[in-house]
Coordinates of C-alpha atoms in Angstrom, one line a residue:
M180 CA 118.9 19.2 -28.2
T181 CA 117.8 19.9 -24.7
F182 CA 115.9 17.6 -22.4
N183 CA 112.3 19.0 -21.9
W184 CA 111.9 18.5 -18.1
N185 CA 108.6 20.4 -18.0
Y186 CA 107.1 17.9 -20.6
M187 CA 108.4 14.9 -18.7
F188 CA 106.9 16.2 -15.3
S189 CA 103.5 16.8 -17.1
L190 CA 103.3 13.2 -18.0
F191 CA 103.2 12.3 -14.4
S192 CA 99.6 13.6 -14.3
N193 CA 98.6 12.1 -17.7
A194 CA 95.3 10.2 -17.5
D195 CA 96.2 7.8 -20.2
F196 CA 99.4 6.7 -18.3
W197 CA 97.5 6.2 -15.1
L198 CA 94.8 4.1 -16.9
A199 CA 97.6 2.1 -18.5
T200 CA 99.3 1.7 -15.1
W201 CA 96.1 0.3 -13.7
T202 CA 95.9 -2.2 -16.5
V203 CA 99.4 -3.3 -16.0
I204 CA 98.7 -3.8 -12.3
K205 CA 95.6 -5.9 -13.0
L206 CA 97.4 -8.0 -15.6
S207 CA 100.5 -8.6 -13.6
V208 CA 98.6 -9.4 -10.2
L209 CA 96.2 -11.8 -12.0
T210 CA 99.0 -13.5 -13.9
W211 CA 101.0 -13.8 -10.7
V212 CA 98.2 -15.1 -8.6
L213 CA 96.9 -17.6 -11.2
S214 CA 100.5 -18.8 -11.9
I215 CA 101.0 -19.4 -8.2
V216 CA 97.9 -21.6 -7.9
F217 CA 98.3 -23.5 -11.1
G218 CA 102.2 -23.6 -10.7
F219 CA 101.7 -25.3 -7.4
L220 CA 99.5 -28.0 -8.8
L221 CA 101.9 -28.5 -11.6
A222 CA 104.8 -28.9 -9.2
L223 CA 102.9 -31.5 -7.3
A224 CA 102.2 -33.4 -10.5
K225 CA 105.8 -33.3 -11.6
Q226 CA 106.8 -34.8 -8.2
S227 CA 104.2 -37.4 -8.3
S228 CA 105.5 -41.0 -8.4
R229 CA 102.6 -41.8 -11.1
P230 CA 103.8 -41.2 -14.7
L231 CA 100.2 -40.3 -15.6
F232 CA 100.8 -37.1 -13.7
S233 CA 104.5 -36.5 -13.8
L234 CA 105.0 -36.9 -17.6
P235 CA 102.5 -34.3 -18.8
A236 CA 103.8 -32.0 -16.1
R237 CA 107.4 -32.4 -17.3
G238 CA 106.3 -31.9 -20.8
Y239 CA 104.4 -28.8 -20.1
I240 CA 107.2 -27.2 -18.3
W241 CA 109.7 -28.1 -21.0
L242 CA 107.4 -26.7 -23.7
F243 CA 106.4 -23.4 -22.2
R244 CA 109.9 -22.5 -20.9
S245 CA 111.2 -23.0 -24.3
L246 CA 108.5 -20.7 -26.2
P247 CA 109.2 -17.0 -26.1
L248 CA 106.3 -15.0 -24.6
L249 CA 106.1 -12.9 -27.8
V250 CA 105.5 -15.9 -29.8
L251 CA 102.9 -17.1 -27.3
L252 CA 101.1 -13.8 -27.2
I253 CA 100.6 -13.6 -31.1
F254 CA 99.7 -17.3 -31.2
V255 CA 96.9 -17.0 -28.4
Y256 CA 95.6 -13.7 -29.9
N257 CA 95.2 -15.2 -33.3
L258 CA 93.8 -18.6 -32.1
P259 CA 90.2 -17.6 -33.0
Q260 CA 91.3 -17.9 -36.7
A261 CA 91.8 -21.7 -36.1
I262 CA 89.2 -22.2 -33.4
P263 CA 86.3 -19.6 -33.9
A264 CA 84.6 -20.5 -30.7
T265 CA 87.4 -18.7 -28.8
S266 CA 86.9 -15.4 -30.4
G267 CA 84.5 -14.2 -27.8
L268 CA 87.2 -14.3 -25.1
L269 CA 90.5 -14.0 -27.1
S270 CA 89.3 -11.1 -29.2
D271 CA 89.9 -8.9 -26.1
P272 CA 93.6 -8.1 -25.9
F273 CA 93.5 -8.2 -22.1
W274 CA 92.2 -11.8 -21.7
A275 CA 94.4 -12.9 -24.6
G276 CA 97.4 -11.4 -22.9
L277 CA 96.5 -12.8 -19.6
I278 CA 96.1 -16.3 -20.8
A279 CA 99.3 -16.2 -22.7
M280 CA 101.3 -14.8 -19.8
V281 CA 99.7 -17.3 -17.3
L282 CA 100.5 -20.3 -19.8
C283 CA 104.2 -19.0 -19.8
E284 CA 104.6 -18.0 -16.1
V285 CA 103.0 -21.3 -14.8
A286 CA 106.0 -23.3 -16.1
Y287 CA 108.5 -21.0 -14.2
V288 CA 106.5 -20.6 -11.1
A289 CA 106.0 -24.4 -11.0
E290 CA 109.8 -24.8 -10.6
I291 CA 109.9 -22.2 -7.9
H292 CA 107.3 -24.1 -6.0
R293 CA 109.2 -27.4 -6.5
G294 CA 112.2 -25.8 -4.8
G295 CA 110.0 -24.8 -1.9
L296 CA 108.4 -28.3 -1.7
L297 CA 111.7 -29.9 -1.7
S298 CA 112.8 -27.8 1.1
I299 CA 110.1 -29.1 3.4
P300 CA 111.4 -32.1 5.4
K301 CA 109.7 -35.4 4.7
G302 CA 109.0 -35.7 8.4
Q303 CA 106.5 -32.9 8.2
S304 CA 104.2 -34.9 5.9
E305 CA 104.8 -38.1 7.9
A306 CA 103.8 -36.3 11.2
A307 CA 100.6 -35.0 9.5
R308 CA 99.8 -38.4 8.1
A309 CA 100.4 -40.1 11.5
L310 CA 97.7 -37.6 12.8
G311 CA 95.4 -38.9 10.2
L312 CA 95.5 -35.9 7.8
R313 CA 94.6 -36.8 4.2
F314 CA 96.7 -35.8 1.1
G315 CA 94.6 -32.5 0.6
G316 CA 94.8 -31.7 4.3
I317 CA 98.6 -32.2 4.5
Q318 CA 99.1 -30.0 1.5
W319 CA 96.8 -27.2 2.5
R320 CA 97.6 -27.1 6.2
I321 CA 101.3 -28.2 6.5
V322 CA 103.1 -28.1 3.2
I323 CA 101.7 -25.1 1.3
P324 CA 102.2 -22.5 4.2
Q325 CA 105.8 -23.7 4.7
A326 CA 106.6 -24.0 0.9
L327 CA 105.1 -20.5 0.1
R328 CA 107.3 -19.0 2.9
V329 CA 110.4 -20.5 1.4
A330 CA 109.4 -19.6 -2.2
L331 CA 108.1 -16.1 -1.4
P332 CA 111.4 -14.3 -2.2
S333 CA 111.7 -16.0 -5.5
L334 CA 108.0 -15.3 -6.2
T335 CA 108.5 -11.7 -5.5
N336 CA 111.2 -11.6 -8.0
E337 CA 109.0 -13.4 -10.5
Y338 CA 106.3 -10.8 -10.0
I339 CA 108.8 -8.0 -10.9
S340 CA 109.7 -10.0 -14.0
I341 CA 106.0 -10.2 -14.9
V342 CA 105.5 -6.5 -14.6
K343 CA 108.4 -5.9 -17.0
L344 CA 107.1 -8.6 -19.4
S345 CA 103.7 -7.0 -19.6
S346 CA 105.3 -4.4 -21.9
L347 CA 105.3 -7.1 -24.6
V348 CA 101.4 -7.3 -24.5
S349 CA 101.4 -4.1 -26.6
V350 CA 102.2 -6.3 -29.6
I351 CA 98.5 -7.4 -29.5
S352 CA 97.3 -3.9 -29.1
L353 CA 96.6 -3.8 -25.4
T354 CA 96.9 -0.3 -24.1
E355 CA 99.5 -0.6 -21.5
I356 CA 102.3 1.8 -20.3
L357 CA 104.7 1.3 -23.2
M358 CA 102.0 1.6 -25.9
V359 CA 100.9 5.0 -24.4
G360 CA 104.5 6.2 -24.4
Q361 CA 105.0 5.0 -28.0
R362 CA 101.9 6.8 -29.2
L363 CA 103.0 10.1 -27.5
Y364 CA 106.6 10.1 -28.8
S365 CA 105.4 9.3 -32.3
Q366 CA 103.4 12.6 -32.2
N367 CA 105.9 14.9 -30.7
F368 CA 109.3 13.0 -31.2
L369 CA 110.2 13.6 -27.4
V370 CA 111.5 10.1 -27.1
M371 CA 113.8 10.5 -24.1
E372 CA 111.3 12.5 -22.0
T373 CA 108.4 10.1 -22.8
M374 CA 110.4 7.0 -22.1
A375 CA 111.7 8.5 -18.8
A376 CA 108.0 8.8 -17.8
V377 CA 107.4 5.2 -18.9
A378 CA 110.2 4.1 -16.8
F379 CA 108.9 6.1 -13.8
Y380 CA 105.5 4.2 -14.0
Y381 CA 107.1 0.8 -14.2
V382 CA 109.5 1.7 -11.2
L383 CA 106.6 3.0 -9.2
I384 CA 104.6 -0.4 -9.7
V385 CA 107.7 -2.5 -8.8
T386 CA 108.7 -0.4 -5.8
V387 CA 105.1 -0.4 -4.2
F388 CA 104.5 -4.1 -4.7
D389 CA 108.1 -5.1 -3.7
F390 CA 107.5 -3.2 -0.4
L391 CA 104.2 -4.9 0.1
L392 CA 105.6 -8.3 -0.6
K393 CA 108.5 -7.8 1.7
R394 CA 106.1 -6.8 4.4
L395 CA 104.3 -10.1 3.8
E396 CA 107.5 -12.0 3.8
R397 CA 108.4 -10.6 7.2
H398 CA 104.9 -11.4 8.5
L399 CA 105.1 -15.0 7.5
D400 CA 108.6 -15.4 9.0
V401 CA 107.8 -16.9 12.3
T402 CA 111.5 -16.7 13.5
Q403 CA 111.1 -13.0 13.7
R404 CA 108.0 -13.1 16.0
K405 CA 108.2 -12.5 19.6
V406 CA 106.0 -14.2 22.1
T407 CA 103.9 -11.5 23.9
R408 CA 101.0 -13.7 24.8
Q409 CA 101.3 -15.7 28.1
P410 CA 99.0 -18.4 29.5
D411 CA 96.3 -16.7 31.6
A412 CA 94.3 -17.9 34.5
A413 CA 91.6 -19.2 32.3
M414 CA 94.0 -21.5 30.6
L415 CA 95.4 -22.7 34.0
A416 CA 91.8 -23.4 35.1
L417 CA 91.2 -25.4 31.9
A418 CA 94.4 -27.4 32.4
T419 CA 93.4 -28.3 36.0
E420 CA 89.8 -29.2 35.3
K421 CA 88.8 -32.8 35.8
N422 CA 89.4 -34.2 32.3
Q423 CA 89.0 -37.5 30.5
A424 CA 91.9 -40.0 30.3
V425 CA 94.6 -39.3 27.9
A426 CA 94.1 -42.4 26.0
R427 CA 91.1 -44.5 25.2
P428 CA 90.9 -48.2 26.4
A429 CA 92.3 -50.4 23.7
H430 CA 89.2 -52.5 23.4
C431 CA 86.5 -54.2 25.5
G432 CA 87.1 -57.6 24.2
H433 CA 89.9 -60.3 24.5
G434 CA 93.0 -60.5 22.4
P435 CA 95.8 -58.1 21.5
A436 CA 95.5 -54.4 21.0
L437 CA 98.1 -54.5 18.2
Q438 CA 99.2 -57.7 16.3
A439 CA 101.6 -57.8 13.5
S440 CA 102.1 -61.1 11.5
R441 CA 104.8 -62.1 9.1
L442 CA 106.0 -58.5 8.4
H443 CA 108.5 -58.2 5.7
K444 CA 110.2 -55.2 4.1
A445 CA 113.0 -54.8 1.7
Y446 CA 114.6 -51.8 0.1
N447 CA 116.3 -52.2 -3.3
N448 CA 116.0 -56.0 -2.9
V449 CA 117.9 -55.7 0.4
E450 CA 115.9 -57.3 3.2
V451 CA 115.7 -55.1 6.3
L452 CA 112.8 -56.9 8.0
G453 CA 111.9 -60.5 7.7
A454 CA 108.9 -62.5 9.0
V455 CA 108.5 -60.4 12.1
D456 CA 105.7 -61.3 14.5
L457 CA 104.6 -58.8 17.4
K458 CA 101.6 -59.0 19.8
V459 CA 100.9 -56.2 22.2
A460 CA 98.2 -56.7 24.9
P461 CA 95.9 -53.8 26.1
G462 CA 97.9 -51.7 28.6
E463 CA 101.1 -53.4 27.9
V464 CA 104.5 -51.6 27.4
V465 CA 106.8 -53.2 25.0
S466 CA 110.4 -51.9 24.3
V467 CA 112.2 -52.8 21.1
I468 CA 116.0 -52.8 21.4
G469 CA 118.9 -53.9 19.3
P470 CA 122.0 -52.9 17.5
S471 CA 121.9 -50.1 15.0
G472 CA 120.5 -51.3 11.6
S473 CA 118.5 -54.2 13.1
G474 CA 115.2 -53.0 11.7
K475 CA 113.7 -51.4 14.9
T476 CA 112.7 -48.1 13.2
T477 CA 111.5 -50.0 10.1
L478 CA 109.3 -52.1 12.3
I479 CA 107.6 -49.1 14.0
R480 CA 107.1 -47.3 10.8
L481 CA 105.4 -50.2 9.3
L482 CA 103.1 -50.6 12.3
N483 CA 101.8 -47.0 11.7
G484 CA 101.7 -47.4 7.9
L485 CA 104.4 -44.9 7.2
E486 CA 106.2 -47.5 5.2
Q487 CA 104.4 -50.0 2.9
I488 CA 104.8 -53.6 3.9
D489 CA 106.0 -56.1 1.2
N490 CA 104.3 -59.0 3.1
G491 CA 102.3 -59.6 6.2
E492 CA 99.4 -57.9 8.0
I493 CA 98.7 -55.7 10.9
N494 CA 95.5 -55.7 13.0
I495 CA 94.2 -53.3 15.5
N496 CA 91.9 -54.8 18.1
G497 CA 91.5 -57.8 16.1
R498 CA 90.4 -55.9 13.0
P499 CA 92.5 -55.4 9.8
F500 CA 94.5 -52.2 9.7
I501 CA 97.1 -53.0 7.0
H502 CA 97.4 -55.9 4.7
L503 CA 98.1 -56.9 1.1
K504 CA 95.4 -57.8 -1.3
R505 CA 96.3 -60.6 -3.7
Q506 CA 95.5 -59.7 -7.3
S507 CA 94.7 -62.2 -10.0
A508 CA 97.6 -61.0 -12.1
G509 CA 99.9 -61.9 -9.2
K510 CA 100.7 -58.3 -8.2
N511 CA 99.8 -57.4 -4.6
S512 CA 98.1 -54.1 -3.7
F513 CA 98.7 -52.3 -0.4
V514 CA 95.5 -51.9 1.5
E515 CA 95.1 -49.6 4.6
H516 CA 92.0 -49.2 6.6
A517 CA 92.6 -45.5 7.4
E518 CA 89.8 -45.3 10.0
H519 CA 92.1 -47.2 12.4
R520 CA 94.9 -44.6 12.0
L521 CA 93.5 -42.5 14.7
N522 CA 93.9 -45.3 17.2
I523 CA 97.7 -45.0 16.9
G524 CA 99.7 -42.1 18.2
M525 CA 103.3 -41.6 16.9
V526 CA 106.2 -39.7 18.5
F527 CA 109.2 -39.2 16.2
Q528 CA 112.9 -39.2 16.7
S529 CA 113.2 -35.7 15.3
F530 CA 110.1 -34.3 16.9
N531 CA 108.6 -33.2 13.6
L532 CA 106.6 -30.3 15.0
F533 CA 105.0 -28.0 12.5
P534 CA 107.3 -24.9 12.6
H535 CA 104.7 -22.5 11.3
L536 CA 102.4 -23.1 14.2
T537 CA 102.5 -22.3 17.8
V538 CA 102.6 -25.0 20.4
M539 CA 98.9 -24.7 21.1
N540 CA 98.1 -24.8 17.4
N541 CA 100.3 -27.8 16.9
L542 CA 98.1 -29.7 19.4
M543 CA 94.8 -28.4 18.0
L544 CA 95.4 -29.0 14.3
A545 CA 94.4 -32.7 14.1
P546 CA 91.5 -32.6 16.4
R547 CA 90.0 -29.6 14.7
Y548 CA 90.7 -31.2 11.2
H549 CA 88.8 -34.4 12.3
R550 CA 86.2 -32.4 14.4
V551 CA 86.5 -34.9 17.1
A552 CA 85.0 -32.6 19.8
P553 CA 83.8 -29.0 20.3
L554 CA 86.4 -26.3 20.3
K555 CA 86.0 -25.5 24.0
E556 CA 86.5 -29.1 24.9
L557 CA 89.6 -29.3 22.6
K558 CA 91.1 -26.2 24.3
Q559 CA 90.6 -27.8 27.6
R560 CA 92.2 -31.0 26.5
A561 CA 95.2 -29.2 25.0
C562 CA 95.7 -27.1 28.2
A563 CA 95.4 -30.2 30.3
L564 CA 98.0 -32.2 28.2
L565 CA 100.5 -29.3 28.0
H566 CA 100.2 -28.9 31.9
K567 CA 100.7 -32.7 32.1
V568 CA 104.0 -32.6 30.2
G569 CA 105.1 -29.3 31.9
M570 CA 104.7 -27.1 28.8
L571 CA 101.6 -24.9 29.5
E572 CA 103.8 -21.8 29.9
H573 CA 105.1 -22.2 26.5
A574 CA 101.8 -22.6 24.8
W575 CA 102.1 -19.6 22.5
K576 CA 105.7 -20.1 21.5
Y577 CA 106.8 -21.6 18.3
P578 CA 108.9 -24.8 18.0
H579 CA 112.1 -22.9 17.1
Q580 CA 111.9 -21.2 20.5
L581 CA 111.9 -24.4 22.5
S582 CA 114.8 -26.7 23.5
G583 CA 114.9 -30.3 22.1
G584 CA 113.5 -31.8 25.2
Q585 CA 110.7 -29.3 25.2
Q586 CA 109.9 -30.0 21.6
Q587 CA 109.7 -33.8 22.2
R588 CA 107.3 -33.2 25.2
V589 CA 105.1 -31.1 23.0
A590 CA 105.2 -33.9 20.4
I591 CA 104.0 -36.3 22.9
A592 CA 101.1 -34.1 23.9
R593 CA 100.2 -33.6 20.3
A594 CA 100.0 -37.3 19.7
L595 CA 97.9 -37.7 22.9
M596 CA 95.4 -35.0 21.7
M597 CA 93.6 -37.6 19.5
R598 CA 93.4 -39.9 22.6
P599 CA 95.0 -42.8 20.8
Q600 CA 94.6 -46.4 22.1
I601 CA 98.3 -47.3 21.3
M602 CA 101.3 -44.9 21.4
L603 CA 104.5 -45.6 19.3
F604 CA 107.7 -44.1 20.2
D605 CA 110.6 -44.1 17.6
E606 CA 113.8 -43.4 19.7
P607 CA 112.3 -40.4 21.4
T608 CA 115.4 -39.4 23.1
S609 CA 118.1 -40.1 20.4
A610 CA 118.2 -36.4 19.1
L611 CA 118.4 -34.9 22.6
D612 CA 121.3 -33.8 24.7
P613 CA 122.0 -36.1 27.5
E614 CA 120.7 -33.5 30.0
K615 CA 117.4 -33.3 28.2
V616 CA 116.8 -37.0 28.0
N617 CA 115.4 -37.5 31.6
E618 CA 112.6 -35.0 31.1
V619 CA 111.2 -36.8 28.2
L620 CA 111.6 -40.3 29.8
Q621 CA 109.8 -39.0 32.9
V622 CA 106.8 -38.1 30.7
I623 CA 106.8 -41.6 29.1
E624 CA 107.2 -43.2 32.4
T625 CA 104.2 -41.3 33.7
L626 CA 102.1 -42.5 30.6
A627 CA 103.3 -46.1 31.3
D628 CA 102.0 -45.9 34.8
E629 CA 98.7 -44.7 33.5
G630 CA 98.2 -48.0 31.6
I631 CA 98.6 -46.7 28.1
T632 CA 99.6 -49.4 25.6
M633 CA 103.0 -48.4 24.2
V634 CA 105.7 -49.7 21.9
I635 CA 109.0 -48.0 22.3
V636 CA 112.1 -48.1 20.2
T637 CA 114.9 -47.0 22.5
H638 CA 118.6 -47.2 23.2
E639 CA 118.1 -46.2 26.8
M640 CA 118.4 -49.7 28.4
N641 CA 117.8 -48.8 31.9
F642 CA 114.7 -47.0 31.0
A643 CA 113.5 -50.0 28.9
F644 CA 114.1 -52.5 31.6
K645 CA 112.4 -50.2 34.2
V646 CA 109.1 -49.4 32.4
S647 CA 108.6 -52.4 30.0
D648 CA 106.4 -55.4 30.5
R649 CA 108.2 -57.0 27.7
I650 CA 111.4 -56.4 25.8
V651 CA 111.8 -57.4 22.1
F652 CA 115.4 -57.8 21.1
M653 CA 116.0 -57.4 17.3
E654 CA 119.0 -58.1 15.0
K655 CA 119.4 -58.3 11.2
G656 CA 115.7 -57.7 10.8
R657 CA 114.6 -60.5 12.9
V658 CA 113.3 -60.9 16.4
V659 CA 115.9 -62.8 18.4
C660 CA 114.0 -62.9 21.7
D661 CA 110.8 -61.6 23.2
D662 CA 110.7 -61.9 26.8
A663 CA 110.1 -60.1 30.3
P664 CA 112.9 -57.9 31.6
A665 CA 113.7 -60.2 34.4
E666 CA 114.2 -63.0 32.0
L667 CA 116.5 -61.0 29.9
R668 CA 118.5 -60.2 32.9
S669 CA 118.8 -63.9 34.0
G670 CA 121.3 -64.7 31.2
K671 CA 119.0 -67.0 29.4
H672 CA 119.6 -65.3 26.2
P673 CA 123.5 -65.2 25.4
R674 CA 123.0 -62.7 22.4
V675 CA 121.2 -60.3 24.6
E676 CA 123.7 -60.8 27.4
A677 CA 126.5 -59.9 24.9
F678 CA 124.6 -56.8 23.7
L679 CA 124.2 -55.6 27.3
K680 CA 127.6 -56.5 28.6
D681 CA 128.8 -52.9 28.7
V682 CA 125.5 -51.6 30.1
S683 CA 125.2 -51.1 33.8
L684 CA 121.5 -51.9 34.6
A685 CA 120.2 -50.4 37.7

């Protein structure tokens, strides 16, 4: 028996095959896109801390990963026998096949998304939250773009699997590539030639879409991009225009700009912060020092609402920001007045710049999200702040193209874009090389000279004693002393003197 090459090549121009190919493309693309959308929602639900969302999501993934697609196709196609109202939709093999494939694929794609979500550092969400973005904004603008980039190779592989699985839809009489081939070889018995043509059409679909998705993957990979755009004269002019102050006045009345009372925090019943009080006056610079594990970072995270307090309250300009609401059943609920969040700027130890955005777009993200000013004014403010921190020439670079010191200076400028009343710094130089520390400290010192209210957690003792109006010394989750730098130098506080004994203060 000889292989009929002429017959096989004639099938490459067969109209039925091309129509079936178009059907497979429509079915596979729709299945893939819908699975990506619903799979992401399912992945978020599975990761939720609320059992109301996580348990149904886990159950769905378990069930539909266990069911064979063939069984699901037959079940969905015959569902009108049990529910006649569905016959209008499910009597069409295409829609029945699409629904069955989406039901099945969502369970697999959700796990791919979950891997992408787990790869995004927690600091990304925290940085967005500190900028006042709500849950939806964080997911849409920060998490989804990064998670999709991480998950895209696996999603591409899943699309290829969907194309091949579409051959099973012939069981419910949808005219796709395999069914056309079966009809032809049942008439002429040229099985090998016909199936070779069937293989060609599947390979063609996979090859084309694999090429397109690989191009998309390279486009989304910011590490492969080169910076070709440089700041122009217009940007320099914007940067040097007379602009508003970088921070708003704390408030017009009397009293502290920031006041924390009886703050308490424990993890797994281990107290890390106990009954801490802190008052910061408008324009005051307060440094928080102490040994590692003393609760400094926990304190500053509580002040910004990144951690939930177990007890106490935090006020901004005399108004409640964070407090606990007593319930009749004895259980306290955490209450945050989110409108005050924009009054506080936060600079993190590990920078937490958004890696998928340029320096300029890192600065513009939150103000545009909150619509705080016209776009022209925001661009002027961004250029001015980048010029202020010495980063204007790097405006169109991505974070991975910057040194640690440069990234931290951008992070400071990003926090200042919202013109906060109070700036919080969580060990802003601890992740930097020693030679990069000074460039960041100089920026902070400039802000201190401009009268911005600041709370700085730092291990840089000389810097703390130079710029601070007050220094708070913490140990074992408690404030041991809270005094002016001159008083701490005088030896009035033995524990502080012991802590500083190996430090040469200028």
